[in-house]
Amino acid sequence: QDEQFKKVISHAKEYGYVFPSSEIYDGLSAVYDYGQNGVELKKNIRDYWWKAMVQMHENIVGIDAAIFMHPTTWKASGHVDAFSDPLIDNKDSKKRYRADVLVEDYVAKIETKIEKEVKKAAKRFGDAFDKDQFLATNPRVLGYKEKGDAILKRLAKSLDNEDLADVKTLIEELGIADPETGSKNWTDVKQFNLMFGTKLGASAEHAMDLYLRPETAQGIFVNFLNVQKTGRMKIPFGIAQTGKAFRNEIVARQFIFRMREFEQMEMQFFIKPGTQKEWYEHWKDARIKWHLSLGMGEENYRFHDHEKLAHYADAAADIEFRFPFGFKELEGIHSRTDFDLGKHEEFSGKKLQYFDPELNERYTPYVLETSIGLDRMFLAVLSNSLQEETLEDGSSRTVLRLPAVLAPTKAAILPLVKKDGLPELARKIVDDLKWDFNVQYDEKDAVGRRYRRQDAAGTPFCITVDHQTLEDNTVTLRHRDTMEQERIPINELRNAVLKEVDM
Ligand code: ATP
């Protein structure tokens, strides 16, 4: 698993997808830059989301709110008071950790023990092994499970009650050591706010404290009435937005899974109070269908329904994806009631209500939210697509099986040799197709090597111009995934490619 993840990270760099930020200065932790292919993949994911959410729904419109917002926004939203992680320092190593993550990692180790027991038993019993029965009845496994559950329950309870002293006691009772140095000399646990602060204004006296937004959602809430009135929107309706968000994450070690600067794609759907249950189910269903439409394998997704709810929610579920390091949250679907609009009414003194012409009454709408991290989706797509294949002749190839609609370059046009007028003809095809999708011209190296390069970069089609092309105006169209080649007339190329890559 670790090996696979390392491969993804180095492949992302080698093929111009993701670079460490300011790398010539040794990088900046948990900040990344997207390269020439990465920027295209990211744009295609964003477009694929926008089309599904905005273009396909006449009652959902988009906005692009500023990253800076009036500071009271973040008091109203609860972020100033409650958007924090519990931190603990090791007194000897001076290293800082998230206290909850230390405990969760400890429990994850117990889960690894269970997996080991399962493997051992499976080996011993062979075909007769029944995993479910083993998990449900084996005393050793049950003991582990009970211990893990009890720890997580206590952690959740202490955090809920803001009992940070107990979180420290728990860490000490479990004998959790600094993962890097082994020291068990811990400080008290403290809450640490995740928002980045900055200042607006030139003179120190008149400067105003601002935050970089930690989520895009609040830009939608504060514009609720602007959009509703100017767009003459009728409830139910939605407002969608994509854009940067910033969090001073402490545990930031999983490549672009958890970044300090990242992009979100959020949609707030405004509904009549009392209808939240049906809309919650509706959006859970719609969002999982969106994911499955990319064909990345149903078995790689699962729902995780939250039992412990954030202060703003009355129901919440995550769509989890199987990343190289296990199932982890990719998207959240939250039923937020009138918490946000209500708080903004309270703090701004302005009514944020909707007049329902059919009911002839006024109310503060409830909100159903879908929130997905664009970079996290990028990682899901990239890590799921990267494969090492053994071919029939025993050789191997690296192939990036990106969904064709998301691939940065849709087709590479390759003259078989650099003479006899083949490059000129290939250039003409490039000039013809570039109006409809991204294409690339490549004449360097033997054609077999060029195919491999395009496979690894994720290009779904290669178009090869050879001597026969000069005679009958046909080319070979090679498919990345099957490596099959077909001979087709030049004037059928556009439709053959568009059929697969058009969103
Ligand atoms: P996590 O539990 O992983 O920290 P969260 O529950 O805090 O995530 P939300 O606040 O619900 O996340 O944000 C919605 C989505 O934004 C997440 O599902 C995730 O895809 C993305 N996201 C959140 N934090 C980050 C981050 N630091 N880097 C990249 N993506 C992020």
Coordinates of C-alpha atoms and ligand atoms in Angstrom, one line a residue:
Q1 CA 0.0 0.0 0.0
D2 CA 2.7 2.4 1.0
E3 CA 4.7 1.3 -2.1
Q4 CA 1.7 2.0 -4.3
F5 CA 1.2 5.4 -2.8
K6 CA 4.8 6.3 -3.3
K7 CA 4.5 5.3 -6.9
V8 CA 1.5 7.6 -7.3
I9 CA 3.4 10.5 -5.9
S10 CA 6.5 10.0 -8.0
H11 CA 4.4 9.4 -11.1
A12 CA 2.5 12.6 -10.5
K13 CA 5.7 14.5 -10.5
E14 CA 7.4 12.7 -13.4
Y15 CA 4.4 13.3 -15.7
G16 CA 3.8 16.9 -14.9
Y17 CA 0.7 16.4 -12.7
V18 CA 1.8 17.6 -9.2
F19 CA 5.0 19.3 -8.0
P20 CA 5.9 20.2 -4.4
S21 CA 5.4 23.9 -3.9
S22 CA 8.5 26.1 -4.4
E23 CA 10.6 23.0 -4.8
I24 CA 13.9 24.8 -5.5
Y25 CA 13.7 26.1 -1.9
D26 CA 13.0 22.5 -0.6
G27 CA 9.2 22.8 -0.8
L28 CA 6.6 24.0 1.7
S29 CA 4.9 21.4 3.7
A30 CA 1.4 20.4 2.6
V31 CA 1.4 22.9 -0.3
Y32 CA 1.5 21.7 -3.9
D33 CA 1.6 23.0 -7.4
Y34 CA -0.2 21.5 -10.4
G35 CA 1.9 21.0 -13.5
Q36 CA 1.0 21.1 -17.2
N37 CA -1.1 17.9 -17.0
G38 CA -2.3 18.4 -13.5
V39 CA -3.9 21.7 -14.4
E40 CA -5.9 20.1 -17.2
L41 CA -7.0 17.1 -15.1
K42 CA -8.1 19.4 -12.3
K43 CA -10.0 21.7 -14.7
N44 CA -11.7 18.6 -16.2
I45 CA -12.8 17.3 -12.8
R46 CA -14.1 20.8 -12.0
D47 CA -16.0 21.0 -15.3
Y48 CA -17.4 17.6 -14.9
W49 CA -18.8 18.6 -11.5
W50 CA -20.1 22.0 -12.7
K51 CA -21.9 20.4 -15.6
A52 CA -23.6 17.8 -13.4
M53 CA -24.5 20.4 -10.7
V54 CA -25.2 23.6 -12.6
Q55 CA -25.7 23.0 -16.3
M56 CA -28.0 20.0 -15.8
H57 CA -30.1 21.7 -13.1
E58 CA -32.2 24.7 -14.0
N59 CA -32.7 25.4 -10.3
I60 CA -29.0 25.5 -9.5
V61 CA -26.8 28.5 -10.3
G62 CA -23.2 29.3 -9.6
I63 CA -21.3 32.2 -7.9
D64 CA -17.7 33.1 -7.3
A65 CA -17.4 34.8 -4.0
A66 CA -14.1 36.4 -2.7
I67 CA -11.7 34.5 -0.5
F68 CA -11.6 37.5 1.9
M69 CA -14.9 38.0 3.8
H70 CA -16.0 40.4 6.5
P71 CA -14.5 38.9 9.8
T72 CA -17.9 38.7 11.5
T73 CA -18.8 36.0 8.9
W74 CA -16.5 33.6 10.8
K75 CA -17.9 34.6 14.2
A76 CA -21.4 33.8 12.9
S77 CA -20.4 30.6 11.3
G78 CA -18.8 29.3 14.5
H79 CA -15.3 29.0 13.0
V80 CA -13.7 31.5 15.4
D81 CA -14.9 29.6 18.4
A82 CA -15.1 26.1 17.3
F83 CA -13.0 25.4 14.2
S84 CA -10.0 23.8 15.9
D85 CA -8.1 20.6 16.5
P86 CA -6.8 19.3 19.8
L87 CA -3.0 19.4 19.8
I88 CA -0.4 17.9 22.1
D89 CA 3.3 18.5 22.2
N90 CA 6.0 16.1 23.1
K91 CA 8.2 17.8 25.7
D92 CA 11.4 16.0 24.7
S93 CA 11.2 16.1 20.9
K94 CA 9.2 19.4 20.8
K95 CA 7.1 17.8 18.1
R96 CA 3.5 18.7 17.8
Y97 CA 0.7 16.2 17.1
R98 CA -3.1 16.1 16.8
A99 CA -4.1 14.3 20.0
D100 CA -7.2 12.7 18.4
V101 CA -5.1 11.4 15.5
L102 CA -2.5 9.8 18.0
V103 CA -5.4 7.9 19.6
E104 CA -7.0 7.0 16.2
D105 CA -3.6 5.7 15.0
Y106 CA -3.3 3.6 18.1
V107 CA -6.7 2.0 17.4
A108 CA -5.8 1.5 13.7
K109 CA -2.9 -0.6 15.0
I110 CA -5.4 -2.8 16.9
E111 CA -7.3 -3.2 13.6
T112 CA -4.1 -4.3 11.9
K113 CA -3.8 -7.0 14.6
I114 CA -7.3 -8.2 13.8
E115 CA -6.3 -8.4 10.1
K116 CA -3.3 -10.5 11.0
E117 CA -5.4 -12.9 13.0
V118 CA -7.8 -13.3 10.0
K119 CA -4.9 -14.0 7.7
K120 CA -3.4 -16.6 10.1
A121 CA -6.7 -18.3 10.5
A122 CA -7.5 -18.3 6.7
K123 CA -4.2 -20.0 6.1
R124 CA -4.9 -22.6 8.8
F125 CA -8.4 -23.5 7.7
G126 CA -8.0 -23.1 4.0
D127 CA -11.2 -23.4 1.9
A128 CA -13.3 -24.1 5.0
F129 CA -12.5 -20.6 6.5
D130 CA -15.6 -18.4 7.1
K131 CA -14.3 -14.9 7.7
D132 CA -17.6 -13.4 9.0
Q133 CA -18.1 -16.2 11.5
F134 CA -14.5 -15.9 12.6
L135 CA -14.9 -12.1 13.2
A136 CA -18.1 -12.6 15.1
T137 CA -16.9 -15.4 17.4
N138 CA -13.2 -15.5 17.8
P139 CA -12.5 -14.4 21.4
R140 CA -9.2 -12.8 20.7
V141 CA -10.6 -10.8 17.8
L142 CA -13.7 -9.8 19.8
G143 CA -11.4 -8.6 22.6
Y144 CA -9.4 -6.4 20.2
K145 CA -12.6 -5.0 18.7
E146 CA -14.1 -4.2 22.1
K147 CA -10.9 -2.4 23.2
G148 CA -10.7 -0.3 20.0
D149 CA -14.4 0.6 20.2
A150 CA -14.2 1.6 23.8
I151 CA -11.2 3.9 23.1
L152 CA -12.9 5.6 20.2
K153 CA -16.0 6.1 22.3
R154 CA -14.1 7.7 25.1
L155 CA -12.2 9.9 22.8
A156 CA -15.4 11.1 21.1
K157 CA -17.0 11.8 24.5
S158 CA -14.1 13.7 25.9
L159 CA -13.9 15.9 22.7
D160 CA -17.6 16.5 22.8
N161 CA -17.4 17.6 26.4
E162 CA -14.3 19.7 25.8
D163 CA -12.6 17.5 28.4
L164 CA -9.1 17.9 27.0
A165 CA -7.5 16.7 30.3
D166 CA -9.2 13.3 29.7
V167 CA -7.8 13.1 26.2
K168 CA -4.3 13.5 27.7
T169 CA -5.1 10.9 30.4
L170 CA -6.2 8.5 27.7
I171 CA -3.0 9.0 25.7
E172 CA -1.0 8.3 28.9
E173 CA -3.1 5.3 29.9
L174 CA -2.6 3.7 26.5
G175 CA 1.1 4.4 26.7
I176 CA 1.1 6.2 23.4
A177 CA 4.6 7.3 22.5
D178 CA 5.9 10.0 20.1
P179 CA 5.8 8.1 16.8
E180 CA 9.2 9.6 15.8
T181 CA 11.2 9.4 19.0
G182 CA 9.4 7.0 21.3
S183 CA 9.2 9.6 24.2
K184 CA 6.0 9.5 26.4
N185 CA 6.6 12.9 27.9
W186 CA 3.5 14.9 26.9
T187 CA 2.2 18.4 27.5
D188 CA -1.4 19.2 28.1
V189 CA -3.8 19.1 25.2
K190 CA -4.8 22.4 23.7
Q191 CA -7.3 23.5 21.1
F192 CA -5.6 25.1 18.0
N193 CA -7.7 27.1 15.5
L194 CA -7.2 26.1 11.9
M195 CA -7.9 29.4 10.3
F196 CA -5.1 31.5 8.7
G197 CA -5.2 35.1 9.9
T198 CA -4.1 38.1 7.9
K199 CA -4.5 41.9 8.0
L200 CA -6.3 44.3 5.8
G201 CA -5.2 48.0 5.7
A202 CA -1.9 49.8 5.6
S203 CA -1.5 51.4 9.1
A204 CA -1.1 49.2 12.1
E205 CA -3.8 51.1 14.1
H206 CA -6.5 50.8 11.5
A207 CA -5.7 47.3 10.2
M208 CA -8.6 44.9 10.3
D209 CA -8.0 41.2 11.2
L210 CA -9.1 39.0 8.4
Y211 CA -9.1 35.2 7.8
L212 CA -8.5 33.3 4.6
R213 CA -11.7 31.4 4.2
P214 CA -11.5 27.8 5.5
E215 CA -14.5 26.8 3.4
T216 CA -16.4 28.2 0.4
A217 CA -19.8 27.6 1.9
Q218 CA -20.1 30.9 3.8
G219 CA -19.7 32.9 0.6
I220 CA -22.9 31.2 -0.6
F221 CA -24.8 31.9 2.6
V222 CA -24.1 35.6 2.7
N223 CA -25.2 35.9 -0.9
F224 CA -28.3 33.9 -0.5
L225 CA -30.7 36.8 -0.9
N226 CA -28.7 38.5 -3.7
V227 CA -29.0 35.4 -5.8
Q228 CA -32.5 34.5 -4.8
K229 CA -33.8 38.0 -5.6
T230 CA -31.8 38.8 -8.8
G231 CA -32.3 35.3 -10.2
R232 CA -35.9 35.2 -9.0
M233 CA -35.2 31.7 -7.7
K234 CA -38.0 29.6 -6.2
I235 CA -37.3 27.2 -3.4
P236 CA -36.0 24.5 -3.7
F237 CA -32.9 25.9 -5.4
G238 CA -29.2 25.6 -5.1
I239 CA -26.1 27.8 -5.3
A240 CA -22.8 26.2 -6.4
Q241 CA -19.3 27.4 -6.0
T242 CA -15.7 26.1 -6.6
G243 CA -12.7 27.9 -5.1
K244 CA -9.7 27.9 -2.8
A245 CA -10.0 27.3 0.9
F246 CA -7.2 27.4 3.5
R247 CA -6.7 25.4 6.7
N248 CA -3.6 25.4 9.0
E249 CA -3.7 21.6 9.1
I250 CA -1.3 20.1 11.7
V251 CA -1.3 16.5 10.4
A252 CA -0.4 17.2 6.8
R253 CA 1.5 14.2 5.5
Q254 CA -0.7 12.5 2.9
F255 CA 0.3 14.3 -0.3
I256 CA -2.7 16.2 -1.8
F257 CA -5.2 14.4 0.5
R258 CA -4.7 17.0 3.2
M259 CA -3.4 20.4 2.1
R260 CA -3.1 23.8 3.7
E261 CA -4.3 25.4 0.5
F262 CA -6.9 23.4 -1.4
E263 CA -10.0 23.8 -3.6
Q264 CA -13.5 22.9 -2.7
M265 CA -16.6 22.3 -4.9
E266 CA -19.7 23.0 -2.8
M267 CA -23.4 23.3 -3.4
Q268 CA -25.9 24.6 -0.9
F269 CA -29.5 23.6 -1.7
F270 CA -32.1 25.8 0.0
I271 CA -35.3 24.0 0.9
K272 CA -38.5 24.3 2.9
P273 CA -38.1 23.3 6.6
G274 CA -39.4 19.8 7.1
T275 CA -38.4 18.5 3.7
Q276 CA -34.7 17.9 4.7
K277 CA -35.0 14.1 5.1
E278 CA -36.1 13.6 1.5
W279 CA -33.5 16.1 0.1
Y280 CA -30.8 14.5 2.2
E281 CA -31.6 11.1 0.6
H282 CA -31.9 12.7 -2.8
W283 CA -28.5 14.3 -2.7
K284 CA -26.8 11.3 -1.3
D285 CA -28.1 9.3 -4.2
A286 CA -27.3 11.9 -6.8
R287 CA -23.8 12.4 -5.6
I288 CA -22.9 8.7 -5.5
K289 CA -24.3 8.3 -9.0
W290 CA -22.0 11.1 -10.1
H291 CA -19.0 9.3 -8.7
L292 CA -20.0 6.0 -10.2
S293 CA -20.5 7.6 -13.6
L294 CA -16.8 7.9 -13.9
G295 CA -16.4 4.1 -13.9
M296 CA -13.8 3.9 -11.1
G297 CA -15.3 0.8 -9.5
E298 CA -18.4 0.5 -7.3
E299 CA -16.3 -1.5 -4.7
N300 CA -14.1 1.6 -4.2
Y301 CA -16.9 3.7 -2.6
R302 CA -18.8 3.4 0.6
F303 CA -21.1 5.7 2.7
H304 CA -20.1 6.5 6.2
D305 CA -23.1 7.8 8.1
H306 CA -22.2 10.1 11.0
E307 CA -23.5 9.3 14.4
K308 CA -21.6 12.2 16.0
L309 CA -22.9 15.3 14.3
A310 CA -21.2 18.7 14.0
H311 CA -22.9 21.6 15.7
Y312 CA -24.7 22.7 12.6
A313 CA -26.0 19.4 11.3
D314 CA -29.1 17.2 11.8
A315 CA -27.8 14.4 9.5
A316 CA -24.5 13.9 7.8
A317 CA -22.8 11.2 5.7
D318 CA -19.4 11.0 4.0
I319 CA -18.8 9.3 0.7
E320 CA -15.5 7.5 1.3
F321 CA -13.2 6.3 -1.4
R322 CA -10.5 3.6 -1.3
F323 CA -7.3 5.6 -1.4
P324 CA -3.9 3.7 -1.4
F325 CA -3.9 4.2 2.4
G326 CA -7.4 2.9 2.9
F327 CA -11.0 4.2 2.9
K328 CA -11.1 7.9 3.6
E329 CA -13.6 10.8 3.3
L330 CA -13.9 12.2 -0.2
E331 CA -17.1 14.1 0.0
G332 CA -19.6 15.2 2.7
I333 CA -23.4 15.5 2.5
H334 CA -24.8 17.5 5.3
S335 CA -28.3 18.5 6.4
R336 CA -27.5 21.9 8.0
T337 CA -31.1 23.0 8.9
D338 CA -31.4 26.8 9.2
F339 CA -28.2 27.0 11.4
D340 CA -26.1 29.0 8.9
L341 CA -28.8 31.5 7.7
G342 CA -30.1 31.8 11.2
K343 CA -26.7 32.7 12.6
H344 CA -26.1 35.2 9.8
E345 CA -29.4 36.8 10.6
E346 CA -28.5 37.0 14.3
F347 CA -25.0 38.5 13.6
S348 CA -25.9 40.9 10.8
G349 CA -29.3 42.0 12.0
K350 CA -30.7 41.4 8.5
K351 CA -33.5 39.0 7.7
L352 CA -32.4 36.2 5.3
Q353 CA -35.9 34.9 4.6
Y354 CA -37.8 33.6 1.6
F355 CA -41.4 34.5 0.8
D356 CA -43.1 31.4 -0.5
P357 CA -45.8 32.5 -2.9
E358 CA -47.7 29.2 -2.8
L359 CA -47.9 29.0 1.0
N360 CA -48.2 32.8 1.2
E361 CA -45.7 32.7 4.1
R362 CA -42.2 33.7 5.0
Y363 CA -39.5 31.5 6.4
T364 CA -35.7 31.0 6.8
P365 CA -34.9 28.1 4.5
Y366 CA -33.2 24.9 5.5
V367 CA -30.0 23.9 3.7
L368 CA -28.7 20.7 2.3
E369 CA -25.0 20.8 1.4
T370 CA -22.8 18.7 -0.8
S371 CA -19.1 19.4 -0.3
I372 CA -16.2 17.7 -2.1
G373 CA -12.5 18.5 -2.2
L374 CA -11.2 19.0 -5.8
D375 CA -7.7 18.0 -4.9
R376 CA -8.9 14.9 -3.0
M377 CA -11.0 13.9 -6.0
F378 CA -7.9 14.4 -8.1
L379 CA -6.0 12.0 -5.9
A380 CA -8.8 9.5 -6.0
V381 CA -8.8 9.6 -9.8
L382 CA -5.0 9.5 -10.1
S383 CA -4.3 6.7 -7.6
N384 CA -7.1 4.6 -9.0
S385 CA -5.9 5.0 -12.6
L386 CA -2.2 4.2 -12.2
Q387 CA -1.6 0.6 -13.1
E388 CA 1.4 -1.6 -13.8
E389 CA 0.5 -4.3 -16.3
T390 CA 2.2 -7.4 -17.5
L391 CA 1.6 -7.9 -21.2
E392 CA 1.3 -11.2 -23.1
D393 CA 4.9 -11.1 -24.2
G394 CA 6.0 -10.9 -20.6
S395 CA 7.0 -7.2 -20.7
S396 CA 5.3 -4.7 -18.5
R397 CA 3.8 -1.3 -19.1
T398 CA 2.7 1.6 -16.9
V399 CA -0.7 2.9 -17.8
L400 CA -2.7 5.7 -16.4
R401 CA -6.3 4.6 -17.0
L402 CA -7.9 8.0 -16.4
P403 CA -11.5 8.2 -17.3
A404 CA -11.3 9.5 -20.9
V405 CA -13.6 12.5 -20.2
L406 CA -11.0 13.7 -17.6
A407 CA -7.8 13.0 -19.5
P408 CA -5.6 16.1 -20.0
T409 CA -4.7 15.2 -23.6
K410 CA -7.3 13.3 -25.6
A411 CA -5.2 12.3 -28.5
A412 CA -1.5 12.2 -29.5
I413 CA -0.7 12.5 -33.2
L414 CA 2.4 10.7 -34.2
P415 CA 4.2 10.5 -37.6
L416 CA 5.7 7.1 -37.9
V417 CA 8.9 8.6 -39.2
K418 CA 10.3 12.1 -39.4
K419 CA 10.4 12.2 -43.2
D420 CA 8.5 11.6 -46.5
G421 CA 6.0 14.3 -45.6
L422 CA 4.5 12.4 -42.6
P423 CA 5.3 15.1 -40.1
E424 CA 3.5 17.7 -42.2
L425 CA 0.5 15.5 -42.6
A426 CA 0.4 14.8 -38.8
R427 CA 0.6 18.6 -38.1
K428 CA -2.4 19.1 -40.4
I429 CA -4.4 16.6 -38.3
V430 CA -3.3 18.4 -35.1
D431 CA -4.5 21.8 -36.6
D432 CA -7.7 20.2 -37.5
L433 CA -8.5 18.4 -34.2
K434 CA -7.3 21.1 -31.8
W435 CA -10.5 23.1 -32.2
D436 CA -12.4 20.3 -30.4
F437 CA -10.1 18.9 -27.8
N438 CA -6.5 18.9 -26.4
V439 CA -4.1 17.1 -28.7
Q440 CA -0.4 16.7 -28.7
Y441 CA 2.2 16.3 -31.5
D442 CA 5.0 13.9 -30.8
E443 CA 7.7 12.8 -33.3
K444 CA 10.6 11.9 -30.9
D445 CA 11.8 8.2 -30.5
A446 CA 10.5 5.0 -31.9
V447 CA 6.7 4.8 -32.1
G448 CA 6.5 2.0 -29.5
R449 CA 8.2 4.2 -27.0
R450 CA 5.9 7.1 -27.8
Y451 CA 2.9 4.8 -27.2
R452 CA 4.3 3.9 -23.7
R453 CA 4.9 7.6 -22.9
Q454 CA 1.3 8.5 -23.8
D455 CA 0.0 5.4 -21.9
A456 CA 1.8 6.6 -18.8
A457 CA 0.5 10.2 -19.2
G458 CA -3.0 8.9 -19.5
T459 CA -3.8 9.9 -23.1
P460 CA -6.7 7.7 -24.3
F461 CA -5.9 7.8 -28.0
C462 CA -2.8 7.7 -30.3
I463 CA -3.2 8.5 -33.9
T464 CA -0.4 7.3 -36.1
V465 CA 0.3 8.7 -39.6
D466 CA 2.3 6.3 -41.8
H467 CA 3.0 5.7 -45.5
Q468 CA -0.3 4.2 -46.2
T469 CA -1.9 7.5 -45.1
L470 CA -0.3 9.2 -48.1
E471 CA -2.1 6.8 -50.3
D472 CA -5.5 6.4 -48.8
N473 CA -6.0 9.1 -46.1
T474 CA -6.4 6.5 -43.3
V475 CA -4.5 6.5 -40.0
T476 CA -4.3 4.0 -37.1
L477 CA -6.3 4.9 -34.0
R478 CA -4.8 3.2 -31.0
H479 CA -6.8 2.7 -27.8
R480 CA -4.8 3.2 -24.6
D481 CA -6.6 0.6 -22.4
T482 CA -6.8 -2.3 -24.8
M483 CA -3.9 -1.3 -27.0
E484 CA -6.1 -2.2 -30.0
Q485 CA -5.4 -0.5 -33.2
E486 CA -7.9 0.2 -36.0
R487 CA -7.5 1.8 -39.4
I488 CA -9.9 4.7 -39.9
P489 CA -10.2 7.5 -42.4
I490 CA -8.8 10.9 -41.3
N491 CA -12.2 12.5 -41.6
E492 CA -13.7 10.1 -39.1
L493 CA -11.2 10.9 -36.4
R494 CA -13.0 13.7 -34.7
N495 CA -16.1 11.8 -34.1
A496 CA -14.3 8.6 -33.0
V497 CA -12.4 10.5 -30.3
L498 CA -15.3 12.8 -29.3
K499 CA -17.6 9.7 -28.8
E500 CA -15.3 8.7 -25.8
V501 CA -14.1 12.0 -24.4
D502 CA -17.0 14.4 -24.6
M503 CA -18.5 15.1 -21.2
Ligands
ATP1 P1 -11.3 15.8 7.2 O1 -12.1 15.1 8.3 O2 -10.7 14.9 6.2 O3 -10.4 16.8 7.8 P2 -13.5 17.6 7.0 O4 -14.6 16.7 7.5 O5 -12.8 18.6 7.9 O6 -12.3 16.6 6.4 P3 -15.1 19.3 5.4 O7 -14.9 20.5 6.3 O8 -16.4 18.6 5.5 O9 -13.9 18.2 5.7 O10 -14.8 19.7 3.9 C1 -15.4 19.1 2.8 C2 -14.4 18.4 1.9 O11 -13.3 19.3 1.6 C3 -13.8 17.1 2.4 O12 -14.7 16.0 2.2 C4 -12.5 17.0 1.6 O13 -12.7 16.4 0.4 C5 -12.1 18.5 1.4 N1 -11.1 18.9 2.4 C6 -11.2 19.3 3.6 N2 -10.0 19.6 4.2 C7 -9.1 19.4 3.2 C8 -7.7 19.6 3.2 N3 -7.0 20.0 4.2 N4 -7.1 19.3 2.0 C9 -7.7 18.8 0.9 N5 -9.1 18.7 0.9 C10 -9.8 18.9 2.0

